[in-house]
Amino acid sequence: MTPIKSPKKLIEVALPLDDINAAAAREKSIRHGHPSTLHLWWARRPLAAARAVIFAQMVNDPGYQQGDGFKYGVNKQEAAKKREKLFNILRELVKWENTNNEAVLNQARAAIMESWREICALNKDHPDAAELFNPDKLPGFHDPFAGGGALPLEAQRLGLESYASDLNPVAVTINKAMIEIPPKFAGREPVGPEVASDKTSKKKATKDAFDDWSGAKGLAEDVRRYGNWMRDEAEQRIGHLYPKVLVTEAMVAERPDLAPYLGDELTVIAWLWARTVRSPSPAFSHVDVPLASTFILSSKAGKEAYVEPVVQGDGYYFTVKVGTPPLSAKNGTKLARGANFECLLSKAPIEGKHVKAEGVAGRLGQRLMAIVAEGKKGRVYLSPLSEQQVVANSAVPQWKPENALPDDPRNFWTLSYGLAKYGDLFTPRQLVALSTFSDLVGEAIARCREDALTAGMEDDGIGLDAGGTGATAYAQAVGVYLTFAVDKCSDYWSSICSWHNSGEKMRNTFGRQAIPMTWDFAEANPMCDSSGNWMAMVDWSWKALAQFPASIGGLVTQADAQTQTISRNKVISSDPPYYDNIGYADLSDFFYVWLRKSLRPIFPGLYATMAVPKAEELVATPYRHGGKEGAEAFFLDGMGKAIHQLADQAHPAFPVTIYYAFKQSETKMDGTSSAGWETFLQAVIDAGFAISGTWPMRTEMGNRMIGSGTNALASSVVLVCNKRAANADSISRRQFIRELNRVLPEALDEMTQGSIDAQGISQSAVAPVDLSQAIIGPGMGIFSKYAAVLEADGSTMSVKTALQLINRFLAEDDFDHDTQFCLHWFEQQGWRVGKFGEADVLARAKGTSVAGLQEAGVISAGQGEVQLLKWMELPSDWAPERDNRTPVWEGLHHLIRILNSEGASGAGAMLARLSGKSDAIRSLAYRLYTLCERKGWAQDARAYNELVTAWDAMQSAMADSGQVGESYSLDL
């Protein structure tokens, strides 16, 4: 077989991780226009990370490379400059504001095409050149676990024809809406009648906001227009179920703060309900008592409001008060976690088993606690009105989803309380509303088709699913996005929703990847202009649609990753499920039942079944596979087959990138090793891949609770994989270690000082927080390119052992003798006091002495005890020129002291005075960070991380002082 000539890609050498991670974290705060607002999907990859990974996966690294019969690249310094240019493209590419910046995107597309043509030129004589290497057409892209669609979308944005597949029909529909439908109707003007309010108000129409109908903007505008029509129609049909509240004199007499609203009819934002059960007390067993987790309505300073229950004989009622609530209001009638409450009348405890028995018997009721209305200056909280409850109870749904909820106690908590079907999660009024809007989708499609024909659009009579592009298909496309709006409403219109009393807004059903049990729930008003209304959901949908590239075509298919053949000769990047992850198939049934109601006529094959397919879903779900062992065996077998498909089919000129999502529990493991991580690496290797990169993608914002004061492990890691040679040799443990020692120093150099900017200053590519994970890539690249690494007894080395050997590399010593002592003593003792005898033995072993270390100014010693000096204990008048013994350890900690007291400029000036120690100090900071991270010493780790993070600014100050230092080669 003729070998493929392909240079290493940028992602196999170096990345500007800090820039990528910062953009990915920032993206979490983006709302309007982000694809995640189109439709909920769990654990989407950030667009910034997806875009960066695919770009770096496709562009050739400029460094000198020699392969099977070819040479490529330039010398080290020239390569660093060219690499920096690619880094600068990446830095701009990952910014949210550049998501649709054509100038930035075109620069990235040009770099990809340039690399592709270089590859084609290298392989012009290959027997399969006609099939594999067309210099005028990039290969297609495929994600076989497409999920929320971030990866296929960003591949399309970068100029690749994008293919996506997934077993889950909800995921398939999301991907169709992102990459397949928009290009079909790009550049078309909207056909729907303008919204009446746009004509009479100062509100800008969508065209004014966009200036043109390029891309999917016209389609997005029609989604907005027909969404408005649906709202008006729904108000005529079911508006009576959502009555306003007239503020009467009696209400003002009880609540003087309502005086400004006397005589006004206030629009309700939400009705707040408490579930009820029969009291367990024999004296009150005929009374339904409330299960309320809180009586607080608003906790905002100056706007406090709460519910006060008033007991009268064997009955009670609720009234709303404003002002500082009593302490008892915080927990409502709840006594402890779970379903443990207190009877409002008898004060007797209501145990969980009683609540469950009541629920299973069908006696779980609900009672109105409060009403939230729209006021002139914010929310107005009102006492419940009997007529409001009567209207709510008058709703009679004609249809509800009868699909059973899965018997999965880990993620579905309502079954124990009698809510066993998806339809049970909604109140009758919510079911009526959702059914009404679902039915209106079909009517909107029919209207849109007629309007399209009137506007002159041709109609081929072919539907969207069959590839149509005329009026019929266009109307159905509008219907897809309107159905998504209904689906988003189901997330906000269920009895699992609650009221956010500090934010004064609705909480949706899926605040977590589960369906919990909610005791006091909030019911939104579809017709209002506030939290959870219909038009808000339409706005989320069309604003996301308007941002899609809608350029190069895309194709989305329902397919099992274990057997699909779509990946053939395509660039592959994918985010497969984690082995004991949440069962998305079960969760997505919540949406599927509503999607199917409207979309089955459009996608009959995709929505043929009553529920989402589950048997083949690659998740180790114990309840589905007879226990934990059976579930894990099922997952590993299936994932192995799926990854093997990728190894066999991927385009031979490009690596495959695979995301591995760390669970939070794995961050507690020692170093970067964990059972799940090792198992996944082993599965990838067994499938025929060699791993050449492991890049940590930290997508959490710095102010998240778990991140405050900690150095958390990456939320995901991107594995860079190439197919292992079929004739790969085996090597010994000794040969493996020898190759690690040869390769890792240069890889470390590329990662920590990977490029030179225009001013000749080195730019750090990998921060200390990510180094221990990133260095695994080249280390595993050595391990996995061989058929096996053999131990002394002839057994095959495990992935776990290989990881330990790679991790040890960062802890090897090659500093001056005093620094070697300090490094080992710090690992053993930290900043604690140790015994003189132990210090003396270690000092002798490292070629120094306790007296010499004391003279050097790095320890204090006396009375049989030795202790390292902390950076804040070092003398402020220290001058390296007057110090005839300056260990790297001492220079490093003086720099930390000065950085904290004088900033980067002062530290840079000191660095200029530490002649020849720049690289060693930087290297030591990385190693100490890694050590502290593994020890769990967060405060110390932060100090070392901050020093390296500030290195560029220090180098600039160092340059200003007239000395640049020796900042490129790393002497390991």
Tab-separated table of C-alpha atoms in Angstrom, residues 68-233:
chain	number	residue	atom	x	y	z
A	68	ASP	CA	7.938	8.477	4.177
A	69	GLY	CA	9.720	9.904	1.177
A	70	PHE	CA	9.042	13.586	1.836
A	71	LYS	CA	10.457	16.586	3.642
A	72	TYR	CA	8.427	19.559	4.776
A	73	GLY	CA	8.819	22.721	6.814
A	74	VAL	CA	11.538	25.128	7.849
A	75	ASN	CA	14.104	25.528	10.615
A	76	LYS	CA	13.080	25.975	14.217
A	77	GLN	CA	13.198	29.753	14.452
A	78	GLU	CA	11.495	30.326	11.119
A	79	ALA	CA	8.896	27.722	12.027
A	80	ALA	CA	8.196	29.557	15.290
A	81	LYS	CA	7.455	32.763	13.387
A	82	LYS	CA	5.166	31.008	10.921
A	83	ARG	CA	3.483	29.133	13.746
A	84	GLU	CA	2.817	32.449	15.447
A	85	LYS	CA	0.976	33.629	12.335
A	86	LEU	CA	-1.277	30.590	12.578
A	87	PHE	CA	-1.721	31.274	16.282
A	88	ASN	CA	-2.807	34.824	15.497
A	89	ILE	CA	-5.408	33.498	13.069
A	90	LEU	CA	-6.630	31.198	15.819
A	91	ARG	CA	-6.717	33.980	18.407
A	92	GLU	CA	-9.024	36.009	16.189
A	93	LEU	CA	-11.002	32.990	15.038
A	94	VAL	CA	-12.105	31.960	18.528
A	95	LYS	CA	-13.518	35.350	19.535
A	96	TRP	CA	-17.308	35.351	19.776
A	97	GLU	CA	-17.604	38.678	17.941
A	98	ASN	CA	-15.762	37.123	14.979
A	99	THR	CA	-18.137	34.172	14.671
A	100	ASN	CA	-19.465	35.524	11.371
A	101	ASN	CA	-16.640	37.938	10.542
A	102	GLU	CA	-15.987	37.038	6.918
A	103	ALA	CA	-12.561	38.686	6.891
A	104	VAL	CA	-11.382	36.543	9.796
A	105	LEU	CA	-13.095	33.421	8.472
A	106	ASN	CA	-11.639	33.891	5.000
A	107	GLN	CA	-8.158	34.132	6.458
A	108	ALA	CA	-8.717	30.826	8.270
A	109	ARG	CA	-10.243	29.221	5.163
A	110	ALA	CA	-7.288	30.369	3.072
A	111	ALA	CA	-4.811	28.832	5.529
A	112	ILE	CA	-6.744	25.548	5.438
A	113	MET	CA	-6.829	25.552	1.642
A	114	GLU	CA	-3.123	26.388	1.429
A	115	SER	CA	-2.273	23.416	3.638
A	116	TRP	CA	-4.616	21.182	1.678
A	117	ARG	CA	-2.966	22.086	-1.620
A	118	GLU	CA	0.453	21.394	-0.122
A	119	ILE	CA	-0.805	17.925	0.849
A	120	CYS	CA	-2.265	17.394	-2.625
A	121	ALA	CA	1.045	18.389	-4.225
A	122	LEU	CA	2.931	15.920	-2.040
A	123	ASN	CA	0.530	13.145	-3.096
A	124	LYS	CA	-0.059	14.003	-6.750
A	125	ASP	CA	1.452	10.684	-7.816
A	126	HIS	CA	-0.442	8.588	-5.299
A	127	PRO	CA	-2.549	5.814	-6.947
A	128	ASP	CA	-5.680	7.179	-5.203
A	129	ALA	CA	-4.924	10.852	-5.873
A	130	ALA	CA	-8.072	11.316	-7.987
A	131	GLU	CA	-10.249	10.091	-5.123
A	132	LEU	CA	-8.381	11.539	-2.172
A	133	PHE	CA	-6.481	14.627	-3.306
A	134	ASN	CA	-8.473	17.105	-5.356
A	135	PRO	CA	-6.643	20.445	-4.821
A	136	ASP	CA	-9.773	22.439	-5.711
A	137	LYS	CA	-12.105	20.772	-3.222
A	138	LEU	CA	-11.581	20.230	0.481
A	139	PRO	CA	-12.537	16.834	1.895
A	140	GLY	CA	-15.857	16.643	3.704
A	141	PHE	CA	-16.233	16.693	7.477
A	142	HIS	CA	-18.114	14.160	9.610
A	143	ASP	CA	-19.144	13.896	13.249
A	144	PRO	CA	-20.729	10.487	13.989
A	145	PHE	CA	-21.852	11.577	17.496
A	146	ALA	CA	-23.227	14.932	16.383
A	147	GLY	CA	-25.391	15.661	19.451
A	148	GLY	CA	-25.922	19.410	19.752
A	149	GLY	CA	-24.138	20.075	16.466
A	150	ALA	CA	-21.327	22.442	17.488
A	151	LEU	CA	-18.633	20.514	15.602
A	152	PRO	CA	-20.454	20.100	12.255
A	153	LEU	CA	-21.580	23.724	12.416
A	154	GLU	CA	-18.061	25.057	12.900
A	155	ALA	CA	-16.658	22.787	10.191
A	156	GLN	CA	-19.225	24.285	7.829
A	157	ARG	CA	-18.277	27.781	8.961
A	158	LEU	CA	-14.649	27.001	8.094
A	159	GLY	CA	-15.597	26.060	4.536
A	160	LEU	CA	-16.015	22.281	4.701
A	161	GLU	CA	-18.981	20.358	3.405
A	162	SER	CA	-20.366	19.124	6.690
A	163	TYR	CA	-21.905	15.739	7.481
A	164	ALA	CA	-23.470	14.879	10.820
A	165	SER	CA	-25.048	11.714	12.131
A	166	ASP	CA	-26.538	10.564	15.394
A	167	LEU	CA	-28.789	7.773	16.562
A	168	ASN	CA	-31.070	10.178	18.442
A	169	PRO	CA	-33.785	11.772	16.248
A	170	VAL	CA	-33.853	14.904	18.426
A	171	ALA	CA	-30.124	15.426	17.839
A	172	VAL	CA	-30.579	14.700	14.127
A	173	THR	CA	-33.315	17.334	13.879
A	174	ILE	CA	-31.169	19.904	15.707
A	175	ASN	CA	-28.307	19.270	13.294
A	176	LYS	CA	-30.597	19.504	10.282
A	177	ALA	CA	-31.786	22.862	11.544
A	178	MET	CA	-28.186	24.048	11.925
A	179	ILE	CA	-26.289	22.790	8.882
A	180	GLU	CA	-28.702	21.199	6.393
A	181	ILE	CA	-31.755	23.457	6.184
A	182	PRO	CA	-30.211	26.992	6.216
A	183	PRO	CA	-28.039	26.535	3.056
A	184	LYS	CA	-31.084	25.292	1.099
A	185	PHE	CA	-32.841	28.615	1.510
A	186	ALA	CA	-29.938	31.036	1.855
A	187	GLY	CA	-30.426	34.539	0.497
A	188	ARG	CA	-34.229	34.337	0.180
A	189	GLU	CA	-36.433	37.190	1.281
A	190	PRO	CA	-39.176	36.466	3.812
A	191	VAL	CA	-42.624	35.697	2.407
A	192	GLY	CA	-44.820	36.170	5.460
A	193	PRO	CA	-46.842	39.343	6.051
A	194	GLU	CA	-45.068	41.902	8.211
A	195	VAL	CA	-45.964	41.928	11.878
A	196	ALA	CA	-48.578	44.602	12.568
A	197	SER	CA	-46.721	45.925	15.615
A	198	ASP	CA	-43.628	46.532	13.479
A	199	LYS	CA	-45.599	48.848	11.198
A	200	THR	CA	-47.034	50.968	13.986
A	201	SER	CA	-44.154	51.074	16.456
A	202	LYS	CA	-40.602	52.332	16.403
A	203	LYS	CA	-39.372	48.764	16.734
A	204	LYS	CA	-36.921	47.860	13.996
A	205	ALA	CA	-37.919	45.081	11.667
A	206	THR	CA	-35.430	42.248	11.274
A	207	LYS	CA	-34.315	43.541	7.870
A	208	ASP	CA	-33.345	46.860	9.421
A	209	ALA	CA	-31.285	45.010	12.006
A	210	PHE	CA	-29.493	42.900	9.373
A	211	ASP	CA	-29.400	45.352	6.420
A	212	ASP	CA	-29.911	42.477	3.979
A	213	TRP	CA	-31.431	39.025	3.580
A	214	SER	CA	-28.153	37.180	3.122
A	215	GLY	CA	-27.578	33.776	4.656
A	216	ALA	CA	-30.502	32.466	6.682
A	217	LYS	CA	-31.766	35.903	7.722
A	218	GLY	CA	-34.839	35.806	5.485
A	219	LEU	CA	-35.782	32.365	6.795
A	220	ALA	CA	-35.216	33.622	10.348
A	221	GLU	CA	-37.491	36.611	9.728
A	222	ASP	CA	-40.288	34.329	8.544
A	223	VAL	CA	-39.911	32.274	11.727
A	224	ARG	CA	-40.404	35.510	13.662
A	225	ARG	CA	-43.399	36.606	11.563
A	226	TYR	CA	-45.270	33.308	11.699
A	227	GLY	CA	-44.397	32.988	15.375
A	228	ASN	CA	-46.172	36.301	15.945
A	229	TRP	CA	-49.152	35.054	13.966
A	230	MET	CA	-49.279	31.908	16.110
A	231	ARG	CA	-49.272	33.995	19.275
A	232	ASP	CA	-52.209	36.094	18.078
A	233	GLU	CA	-54.138	32.987	17.055
